[in-house]
Amino acid sequence: MLKGTMPKAAVIGWPIHHSLSPAIHTYWLKKLGITGSYDKMAVEPEKLAAFFQDLRHGDLLGINITLPHKEEALSLVDWVDPLAQHVGAINTVVVKDRQLLGYNTDVYGFAENLKQGGFVLRDAPVVVLGAGGAARAGLVALLDMGAKDIRLINRSRDKAEKLAQEFGPSLTVIDWGDENALHDAQLLVNATSLGLNGQNDVPLDLRPLPVTAFVTDMVYKPLQTGLLRQAADKGCRTIDGLGMLLYQAQLAFKYFFGALPEVTEDLRRSVIT
Ligand code: NDP
């Protein structure tokens, strides 16, 4: 940051109008009495490299990155956190002495959301649906937590197989729709976009899932997806996807502004209304 300037951060994406990040960070800035700002900036894919060059010399403390730039951005920074390297994408850049440092706070966001929801990893299988960017962050978090038996299910099986090859022997690929995968599971994660906006719910019958299992959905619009409803109806504990969004923002806020803000019910309410 340039001397004497107000602390500023932003989120970039293309498009960017839908992003909830400005509302979240602005809420915390006010709560903590920090005179700073957090804006949204539309950056076209063709202009991403130039944007990153300017970032070194500008007055932003850092940025968050959303679709479609998370993978491309990884090659444009000077240093990448090992967890982010493992994911293959960054969602946070900190500017320090004109150097760009890349992080992936989605990994923390996913793990912290599970932890705050009461989930403690045991020695039992975890089932993950999806093989896109969000699934990659979730898988890195689960492996980092020590998960040894992850059943990966994706509509396009080849993508799941590639991921399993890359991430190692803790992952086993199961066919899309094979509900036997749910037997004995301690956790089911939806990392697909199924259920988004209340459309196309995950087409899985959760009957084989133990009632002791936790179910989490990365989709947070709506908060209560069809999958979470089905899980709650059968008595499983559920953790919605808004927490992941808020906790990834919590760590990014700390990187930018130096304080770890609180994720509260009031924040959740203010973001979803
Ligand atoms: P990607 O586009 O990278 O991946 C999409 C995934 O969804 C793929 O596995 C894809 O399968 C699957 N999918 C899409 N449509 C269907 C369908 N009709 N039937 C079966 N599978 C389908 O997206 P992301 O990984 O970035 O995001 C996934 C979801 O996670 C989104 O809803 C996003 O909003 C949410 N998310 C939430 C976050 C949070 O903080 N809560 C953070 C990041 C993402 P296939 O490979 O076969 O195409």
mmCIF file of C-alpha atoms and ligand atoms in Angstrom:
data_model
loop_
_atom_site.group_PDB
_atom_site.id
_atom_site.type_symbol
_atom_site.label_atom_id
_atom_site.label_comp_id
_atom_site.label_asym_id
_atom_site.label_seq_id
_atom_site.Cartn_x
_atom_site.Cartn_y
_atom_site.Cartn_z
ATOM 1 C CA MET A 1 0.000 0.000 0.000
ATOM 2 C CA LEU A 2 1.223 3.501 -0.777
ATOM 3 C CA LYS A 3 1.992 5.626 2.301
ATOM 4 C CA GLY A 4 -0.894 7.729 3.529
ATOM 5 C CA THR A 5 -3.523 5.997 1.409
ATOM 6 C CA MET A 6 -6.651 4.315 2.715
ATOM 7 C CA PRO A 7 -6.460 0.480 2.815
ATOM 8 C CA LYS A 8 -8.240 -0.883 -0.236
ATOM 9 C CA ALA A 9 -8.981 -4.317 -1.630
ATOM 10 C CA ALA A 10 -11.299 -5.629 -4.351
ATOM 11 C CA VAL A 11 -12.718 -8.692 -6.031
ATOM 12 C CA ILE A 12 -12.192 -9.244 -9.742
ATOM 13 C CA GLY A 13 -14.133 -11.446 -12.141
ATOM 14 C CA TRP A 14 -15.966 -11.478 -15.466
ATOM 15 C CA PRO A 15 -18.831 -10.906 -14.900
ATOM 16 C CA ILE A 16 -18.633 -9.596 -11.328
ATOM 17 C CA HIS A 17 -21.982 -7.941 -10.532
ATOM 18 C CA HIS A 18 -23.276 -11.056 -8.682
ATOM 19 C CA SER A 19 -20.381 -11.180 -6.173
ATOM 20 C CA LEU A 20 -21.271 -11.089 -2.466
ATOM 21 C CA SER A 21 -17.662 -10.334 -1.452
ATOM 22 C CA PRO A 22 -18.033 -6.517 -1.298
ATOM 23 C CA ALA A 23 -21.022 -6.875 1.064
ATOM 24 C CA ILE A 24 -19.103 -9.289 3.317
ATOM 25 C CA HIS A 25 -15.852 -7.300 3.512
ATOM 26 C CA THR A 26 -17.613 -3.945 3.851
ATOM 27 C CA TYR A 27 -19.645 -5.371 6.750
ATOM 28 C CA TRP A 28 -16.414 -6.340 8.537
ATOM 29 C CA LEU A 29 -14.651 -3.046 7.773
ATOM 30 C CA LYS A 30 -17.535 -1.205 9.441
ATOM 31 C CA LYS A 31 -17.741 -3.658 12.356
ATOM 32 C CA LEU A 32 -14.021 -3.352 13.084
ATOM 33 C CA GLY A 33 -13.964 0.421 12.554
ATOM 34 C CA ILE A 34 -11.394 0.210 9.766
ATOM 35 C CA THR A 35 -11.494 3.140 7.367
ATOM 36 C CA GLY A 36 -10.975 1.169 4.198
ATOM 37 C CA SER A 37 -12.798 -0.030 1.130
ATOM 38 C CA TYR A 38 -13.507 -3.235 -0.781
ATOM 39 C CA ASP A 39 -14.860 -2.888 -4.319
ATOM 40 C CA LYS A 40 -15.703 -5.083 -7.276
ATOM 41 C CA MET A 41 -13.896 -4.770 -10.581
ATOM 42 C CA ALA A 42 -14.868 -6.356 -13.894
ATOM 43 C CA VAL A 43 -11.710 -7.626 -15.609
ATOM 44 C CA GLU A 44 -11.963 -9.242 -19.041
ATOM 45 C CA PRO A 45 -9.919 -12.435 -19.542
ATOM 46 C CA GLU A 46 -7.775 -10.742 -22.237
ATOM 47 C CA LYS A 47 -6.849 -7.980 -19.809
ATOM 48 C CA LEU A 48 -5.969 -10.186 -16.838
ATOM 49 C CA ALA A 49 -2.170 -10.190 -17.354
ATOM 50 C CA ALA A 50 -2.069 -6.400 -17.720
ATOM 51 C CA PHE A 51 -4.265 -6.050 -14.617
ATOM 52 C CA PHE A 52 -1.794 -8.133 -12.599
ATOM 53 C CA GLN A 53 1.137 -5.997 -13.817
ATOM 54 C CA ASP A 54 -0.663 -2.836 -12.692
ATOM 55 C CA LEU A 55 -1.522 -4.470 -9.364
ATOM 56 C CA ARG A 56 2.186 -4.452 -8.381
ATOM 57 C CA HIS A 57 2.350 -0.674 -8.611
ATOM 58 C CA GLY A 58 -1.178 0.312 -7.599
ATOM 59 C CA ASP A 59 -2.742 1.092 -4.230
ATOM 60 C CA LEU A 60 -4.661 -2.149 -3.592
ATOM 61 C CA LEU A 61 -3.557 -4.289 -0.625
ATOM 62 C CA GLY A 62 -4.779 -7.298 -2.521
ATOM 63 C CA ILE A 63 -7.612 -8.865 -4.471
ATOM 64 C CA ASN A 64 -9.982 -11.773 -4.440
ATOM 65 C CA ILE A 65 -10.455 -13.600 -7.701
ATOM 66 C CA THR A 66 -13.592 -15.273 -8.946
ATOM 67 C CA LEU A 67 -14.688 -16.960 -12.174
ATOM 68 C CA PRO A 68 -13.218 -17.333 -14.717
ATOM 69 C CA HIS A 69 -9.760 -16.180 -13.559
ATOM 70 C CA LYS A 70 -8.807 -18.494 -10.670
ATOM 71 C CA GLU A 71 -6.602 -20.889 -12.677
ATOM 72 C CA GLU A 72 -5.041 -18.343 -15.035
ATOM 73 C CA ALA A 73 -4.150 -16.080 -12.110
ATOM 74 C CA LEU A 74 -1.920 -18.758 -10.609
ATOM 75 C CA SER A 75 0.616 -18.256 -13.409
ATOM 76 C CA LEU A 76 0.623 -14.473 -12.984
ATOM 77 C CA VAL A 77 1.869 -14.204 -9.385
ATOM 78 C CA ASP A 78 5.407 -14.357 -7.969
ATOM 79 C CA TRP A 79 4.758 -16.902 -5.216
ATOM 80 C CA VAL A 80 2.018 -19.471 -4.636
ATOM 81 C CA ASP A 81 1.045 -21.016 -1.296
ATOM 82 C CA PRO A 82 1.583 -24.834 -1.389
ATOM 83 C CA LEU A 83 -2.123 -25.596 -0.737
ATOM 84 C CA ALA A 84 -3.132 -23.311 -3.614
ATOM 85 C CA GLN A 85 -0.517 -24.973 -5.815
ATOM 86 C CA HIS A 86 -2.120 -28.310 -4.981
ATOM 87 C CA VAL A 87 -5.573 -26.980 -5.925
ATOM 88 C CA GLY A 88 -4.184 -25.462 -9.132
ATOM 89 C CA ALA A 89 -6.010 -22.175 -8.595
ATOM 90 C CA ILE A 90 -5.816 -19.030 -6.443
ATOM 91 C CA ASN A 91 -8.666 -16.870 -5.199
ATOM 92 C CA THR A 92 -6.621 -14.337 -3.204
ATOM 93 C CA VAL A 93 -3.590 -12.201 -4.053
ATOM 94 C CA VAL A 94 -1.705 -10.131 -1.505
ATOM 95 C CA VAL A 95 0.495 -7.299 -2.790
ATOM 96 C CA LYS A 96 3.681 -6.985 -0.730
ATOM 97 C CA ASP A 97 6.682 -4.894 -1.748
ATOM 98 C CA ARG A 98 5.454 -5.019 -5.356
ATOM 99 C CA GLN A 99 5.427 -8.812 -5.224
ATOM 100 C CA LEU A 100 2.216 -10.764 -5.803
ATOM 101 C CA LEU A 101 1.540 -13.614 -3.344
ATOM 102 C CA GLY A 102 -1.172 -16.131 -4.296
ATOM 103 C CA TYR A 103 -3.405 -18.074 -1.900
ATOM 104 C CA ASN A 104 -6.495 -20.261 -2.104
ATOM 105 C CA THR A 105 -8.718 -19.437 0.851
ATOM 106 C CA ASP A 106 -11.510 -21.722 -0.464
ATOM 107 C CA VAL A 107 -9.543 -24.606 1.099
ATOM 108 C CA TYR A 108 -9.695 -22.970 4.544
ATOM 109 C CA GLY A 109 -13.289 -21.865 3.888
ATOM 110 C CA PHE A 110 -14.423 -25.417 3.217
ATOM 111 C CA ALA A 111 -12.531 -26.935 6.177
ATOM 112 C CA GLU A 112 -13.546 -24.223 8.653
ATOM 113 C CA ASN A 113 -17.200 -24.440 7.612
ATOM 114 C CA LEU A 114 -17.158 -28.179 8.339
ATOM 115 C CA LYS A 115 -15.377 -27.639 11.655
ATOM 116 C CA GLN A 116 -17.756 -24.905 12.807
ATOM 117 C CA GLY A 117 -20.672 -27.139 11.760
ATOM 118 C CA GLY A 118 -19.457 -29.775 14.229
ATOM 119 C CA PHE A 119 -17.808 -32.182 11.788
ATOM 120 C CA VAL A 120 -14.750 -34.080 13.052
ATOM 121 C CA LEU A 121 -13.013 -36.409 10.603
ATOM 122 C CA ARG A 122 -13.105 -40.090 11.621
ATOM 123 C CA ASP A 123 -11.757 -43.210 9.990
ATOM 124 C CA ALA A 124 -14.651 -43.712 7.533
ATOM 125 C CA PRO A 125 -15.291 -42.918 3.853
ATOM 126 C CA VAL A 126 -16.054 -39.445 2.541
ATOM 127 C CA VAL A 127 -18.092 -39.060 -0.648
ATOM 128 C CA VAL A 128 -17.440 -36.082 -2.926
ATOM 129 C CA LEU A 129 -19.682 -35.224 -5.881
ATOM 130 C CA GLY A 130 -17.997 -33.132 -8.597
ATOM 131 C CA ALA A 131 -14.613 -32.713 -10.229
ATOM 132 C CA GLY A 132 -14.480 -28.994 -11.046
ATOM 133 C CA GLY A 133 -12.655 -26.153 -9.310
ATOM 134 C CA ALA A 134 -14.752 -26.254 -6.136
ATOM 135 C CA ALA A 135 -14.266 -30.020 -5.816
ATOM 136 C CA ARG A 136 -10.496 -29.549 -6.142
ATOM 137 C CA ALA A 137 -10.464 -27.085 -3.222
ATOM 138 C CA GLY A 138 -12.646 -29.407 -1.130
ATOM 139 C CA LEU A 139 -10.458 -32.410 -1.896
ATOM 140 C CA VAL A 140 -7.256 -30.560 -0.956
ATOM 141 C CA ALA A 141 -8.913 -29.557 2.335
ATOM 142 C CA LEU A 142 -10.043 -33.138 3.040
ATOM 143 C CA LEU A 143 -6.606 -34.579 2.232
ATOM 144 C CA ASP A 144 -4.981 -31.903 4.387
ATOM 145 C CA MET A 145 -7.339 -32.907 7.240
ATOM 146 C CA GLY A 146 -6.100 -36.488 6.825
ATOM 147 C CA ALA A 147 -8.947 -38.160 4.873
ATOM 148 C CA LYS A 148 -7.723 -41.551 3.644
ATOM 149 C CA ASP A 149 -10.801 -42.916 1.852
ATOM 150 C CA ILE A 150 -12.475 -40.468 -0.528
ATOM 151 C CA ARG A 151 -15.042 -41.738 -3.017
ATOM 152 C CA LEU A 152 -15.165 -39.359 -5.948
ATOM 153 C CA ILE A 153 -18.253 -39.263 -8.163
ATOM 154 C CA ASN A 154 -18.640 -37.053 -11.211
ATOM 155 C CA ARG A 155 -21.005 -37.046 -14.187
ATOM 156 C CA SER A 156 -17.995 -37.053 -16.541
ATOM 157 C CA ARG A 157 -16.075 -39.992 -15.110
ATOM 158 C CA ASP A 158 -12.904 -39.149 -17.051
ATOM 159 C CA LYS A 159 -12.513 -35.881 -15.126
ATOM 160 C CA ALA A 160 -12.816 -37.734 -11.808
ATOM 161 C CA GLU A 161 -10.230 -40.261 -12.970
ATOM 162 C CA LYS A 162 -7.791 -37.497 -13.878
ATOM 163 C CA LEU A 163 -8.272 -35.981 -10.435
ATOM 164 C CA ALA A 164 -7.748 -39.326 -8.729
ATOM 165 C CA GLN A 165 -4.514 -39.833 -10.656
ATOM 166 C CA GLU A 166 -3.312 -36.397 -9.680
ATOM 167 C CA PHE A 167 -4.378 -36.502 -6.013
ATOM 168 C CA GLY A 168 -3.268 -40.053 -5.223
ATOM 169 C CA PRO A 169 -4.447 -43.342 -3.722
ATOM 170 C CA SER A 170 -6.820 -41.866 -1.128
ATOM 171 C CA LEU A 171 -9.288 -41.245 -3.977
ATOM 172 C CA THR A 172 -11.438 -43.948 -5.579
ATOM 173 C CA VAL A 173 -13.655 -43.119 -8.549
ATOM 174 C CA ILE A 174 -17.238 -44.394 -8.426
ATOM 175 C CA ASP A 175 -19.830 -44.251 -11.209
ATOM 176 C CA TRP A 176 -22.243 -41.314 -11.301
ATOM 177 C CA GLY A 177 -25.495 -42.362 -9.643
ATOM 178 C CA ASP A 178 -24.050 -45.344 -7.740
ATOM 179 C CA GLU A 179 -25.742 -44.955 -4.373
ATOM 180 C CA ASN A 180 -23.778 -47.875 -2.869
ATOM 181 C CA ALA A 181 -20.964 -45.364 -2.472
ATOM 182 C CA LEU A 182 -22.951 -43.828 0.393
ATOM 183 C CA HIS A 183 -22.721 -46.943 2.589
ATOM 184 C CA ASP A 184 -20.640 -46.338 5.738
ATOM 185 C CA ALA A 185 -19.853 -42.756 4.689
ATOM 186 C CA GLN A 186 -19.214 -40.133 7.393
ATOM 187 C CA LEU A 187 -19.597 -37.164 5.039
ATOM 188 C CA LEU A 188 -21.245 -36.369 1.700
ATOM 189 C CA VAL A 189 -20.105 -33.236 -0.135
ATOM 190 C CA ASN A 190 -21.889 -31.706 -3.107
ATOM 191 C CA ALA A 191 -19.261 -29.830 -5.109
ATOM 192 C CA THR A 192 -21.281 -29.836 -8.336
ATOM 193 C CA SER A 193 -23.494 -26.957 -9.414
ATOM 194 C CA LEU A 194 -26.578 -29.203 -9.124
ATOM 195 C CA GLY A 195 -29.226 -27.570 -6.936
ATOM 196 C CA LEU A 196 -28.156 -24.043 -7.848
ATOM 197 C CA ASN A 197 -31.155 -21.690 -7.968
ATOM 198 C CA GLY A 198 -33.382 -24.566 -6.897
ATOM 199 C CA GLN A 199 -32.962 -26.353 -10.227
ATOM 200 C CA ASN A 200 -31.775 -29.905 -11.000
ATOM 201 C CA ASP A 201 -31.277 -31.274 -7.523
ATOM 202 C CA VAL A 202 -28.582 -33.902 -6.984
ATOM 203 C CA PRO A 203 -30.279 -37.088 -8.251
ATOM 204 C CA LEU A 204 -29.192 -39.308 -5.359
ATOM 205 C CA ASP A 205 -31.398 -41.267 -3.006
ATOM 206 C CA LEU A 206 -29.736 -40.835 0.384
ATOM 207 C CA ARG A 207 -31.308 -43.930 1.954
ATOM 208 C CA PRO A 208 -27.984 -45.874 2.038
ATOM 209 C CA LEU A 209 -26.257 -42.989 3.876
ATOM 210 C CA PRO A 210 -25.874 -43.568 7.662
ATOM 211 C CA VAL A 211 -27.913 -41.133 9.803
ATOM 212 C CA THR A 212 -24.682 -40.304 11.626
ATOM 213 C CA ALA A 213 -23.251 -38.811 8.421
ATOM 214 C CA PHE A 214 -22.848 -35.091 7.768
ATOM 215 C CA VAL A 215 -23.983 -33.631 4.437
ATOM 216 C CA THR A 216 -22.636 -30.363 3.079
ATOM 217 C CA ASP A 217 -23.475 -28.502 -0.097
ATOM 218 C CA MET A 218 -21.183 -25.913 -1.675
ATOM 219 C CA VAL A 219 -24.192 -24.405 -3.428
ATOM 220 C CA TYR A 220 -25.576 -21.610 -1.229
ATOM 221 C CA LYS A 221 -28.373 -20.283 -3.444
ATOM 222 C CA PRO A 222 -30.741 -21.487 -2.096
ATOM 223 C CA LEU A 223 -29.285 -22.064 1.357
ATOM 224 C CA GLN A 224 -31.431 -25.137 1.820
ATOM 225 C CA THR A 225 -30.849 -27.174 -1.348
ATOM 226 C CA GLY A 226 -32.863 -30.258 -2.236
ATOM 227 C CA LEU A 227 -29.900 -32.391 -1.139
ATOM 228 C CA LEU A 228 -29.709 -30.738 2.291
ATOM 229 C CA ARG A 229 -33.479 -31.043 2.705
ATOM 230 C CA GLN A 230 -33.362 -34.746 1.928
ATOM 231 C CA ALA A 231 -30.436 -35.192 4.338
ATOM 232 C CA ALA A 232 -32.164 -33.269 7.140
ATOM 233 C CA ASP A 233 -35.381 -35.243 6.594
ATOM 234 C CA LYS A 234 -33.564 -38.495 7.230
ATOM 235 C CA GLY A 235 -31.853 -37.118 10.339
ATOM 236 C CA CYS A 236 -28.362 -36.323 9.031
ATOM 237 C CA ARG A 237 -26.571 -33.160 10.157
ATOM 238 C CA THR A 238 -26.321 -30.598 7.392
ATOM 239 C CA ILE A 239 -23.925 -27.725 6.714
ATOM 240 C CA ASP A 240 -24.875 -25.183 4.060
ATOM 241 C CA GLY A 241 -22.517 -23.576 1.528
ATOM 242 C CA LEU A 242 -22.790 -19.992 2.749
ATOM 243 C CA GLY A 243 -20.350 -20.767 5.552
ATOM 244 C CA MET A 244 -17.676 -21.793 3.039
ATOM 245 C CA LEU A 245 -18.067 -18.452 1.278
ATOM 246 C CA LEU A 246 -17.889 -16.521 4.561
ATOM 247 C CA TYR A 247 -14.893 -18.402 5.958
ATOM 248 C CA GLN A 248 -12.884 -18.067 2.730
ATOM 249 C CA ALA A 249 -13.595 -14.332 2.985
ATOM 250 C CA GLN A 250 -12.572 -14.325 6.667
ATOM 251 C CA LEU A 251 -9.044 -15.520 5.856
ATOM 252 C CA ALA A 252 -8.752 -13.203 2.832
ATOM 253 C CA PHE A 253 -9.796 -10.256 5.058
ATOM 254 C CA LYS A 254 -7.018 -11.163 7.499
ATOM 255 C CA TYR A 255 -4.487 -11.235 4.657
ATOM 256 C CA PHE A 256 -5.622 -7.801 3.419
ATOM 257 C CA PHE A 257 -6.498 -5.851 6.549
ATOM 258 C CA GLY A 258 -4.591 -7.731 9.290
ATOM 259 C CA ALA A 259 -7.541 -8.642 11.565
ATOM 260 C CA LEU A 260 -9.495 -11.904 11.717
ATOM 261 C CA PRO A 261 -13.168 -10.861 11.621
ATOM 262 C CA GLU A 262 -16.023 -12.893 13.043
ATOM 263 C CA VAL A 263 -18.505 -14.963 11.059
ATOM 264 C CA THR A 264 -21.796 -14.340 12.852
ATOM 265 C CA GLU A 265 -25.516 -14.980 12.363
ATOM 266 C CA ASP A 266 -25.951 -11.256 11.807
ATOM 267 C CA LEU A 267 -23.442 -11.360 8.936
ATOM 268 C CA ARG A 268 -25.158 -14.408 7.437
ATOM 269 C CA ARG A 269 -28.520 -12.617 7.581
ATOM 270 C CA SER A 270 -27.166 -9.413 6.095
ATOM 271 C CA VAL A 271 -25.564 -11.286 3.176
ATOM 272 C CA ILE A 272 -28.582 -13.385 2.225
ATOM 273 C CA THR A 273 -31.178 -10.619 2.414
HETATM 274 P P1 NDP B 1 -17.137 -26.101 -12.358
HETATM 275 O O1 NDP B 1 -17.819 -25.585 -13.564
HETATM 276 O O2 NDP B 1 -15.655 -26.108 -12.281
HETATM 277 O O3 NDP B 1 -17.634 -27.632 -12.092
HETATM 278 C C1 NDP B 1 -18.994 -27.945 -12.165
HETATM 279 C C2 NDP B 1 -19.220 -29.347 -11.614
HETATM 280 O O4 NDP B 1 -20.633 -29.591 -11.590
HETATM 281 C C3 NDP B 1 -18.610 -30.460 -12.460
HETATM 282 O O5 NDP B 1 -18.229 -31.526 -11.629
HETATM 283 C C4 NDP B 1 -19.778 -30.840 -13.366
HETATM 284 O O6 NDP B 1 -19.694 -32.168 -13.859
HETATM 285 C C5 NDP B 1 -20.927 -30.757 -12.400
HETATM 286 N N1 NDP B 1 -22.206 -30.551 -13.073
HETATM 287 C C6 NDP B 1 -22.663 -29.428 -13.669
HETATM 288 N N2 NDP B 1 -23.899 -29.627 -14.189
HETATM 289 C C7 NDP B 1 -24.220 -30.919 -13.914
HETATM 290 C C8 NDP B 1 -25.361 -31.737 -14.198
HETATM 291 N N3 NDP B 1 -26.418 -31.251 -14.857
HETATM 292 N N4 NDP B 1 -25.346 -33.010 -13.776
HETATM 293 C C9 NDP B 1 -24.286 -33.506 -13.098
HETATM 294 N N5 NDP B 1 -23.164 -32.800 -12.806
HETATM 295 C C10 NDP B 1 -23.145 -31.509 -13.207
HETATM 296 O O7 NDP B 1 -17.773 -25.274 -11.137
HETATM 297 P P2 NDP B 1 -17.129 -25.056 -9.693
HETATM 298 O O8 NDP B 1 -16.472 -26.320 -9.308
HETATM 299 O O9 NDP B 1 -16.366 -23.805 -9.672
HETATM 300 O O10 NDP B 1 -18.443 -24.790 -8.787
HETATM 301 C C11 NDP B 1 -19.340 -25.828 -8.430
HETATM 302 C C12 NDP B 1 -20.395 -25.260 -7.479
HETATM 303 O O11 NDP B 1 -19.790 -24.876 -6.257
HETATM 304 C C13 NDP B 1 -21.076 -23.983 -8.021
HETATM 305 O O12 NDP B 1 -22.453 -24.057 -7.748
HETATM 306 C C14 NDP B 1 -20.445 -22.868 -7.233
HETATM 307 O O13 NDP B 1 -21.318 -21.768 -7.051
HETATM 308 C C15 NDP B 1 -20.171 -23.557 -5.905
HETATM 309 N N6 NDP B 1 -19.068 -22.948 -5.171
HETATM 310 C C16 NDP B 1 -19.319 -22.524 -3.898
HETATM 311 C C17 NDP B 1 -18.332 -21.960 -3.147
HETATM 312 C C18 NDP B 1 -18.643 -21.532 -1.764
HETATM 313 O O14 NDP B 1 -17.874 -20.730 -1.209
HETATM 314 N N7 NDP B 1 -19.710 -22.020 -1.161
HETATM 315 C C19 NDP B 1 -16.968 -21.766 -3.683
HETATM 316 C C20 NDP B 1 -16.798 -22.253 -5.035
HETATM 317 C C21 NDP B 1 -17.829 -22.796 -5.736
HETATM 318 P P3 NDP B 1 -18.987 -32.470 -15.294
HETATM 319 O O15 NDP B 1 -17.521 -32.539 -15.015
HETATM 320 O O16 NDP B 1 -19.582 -33.764 -15.715
HETATM 321 O O17 NDP B 1 -19.359 -31.328 -16.207
#
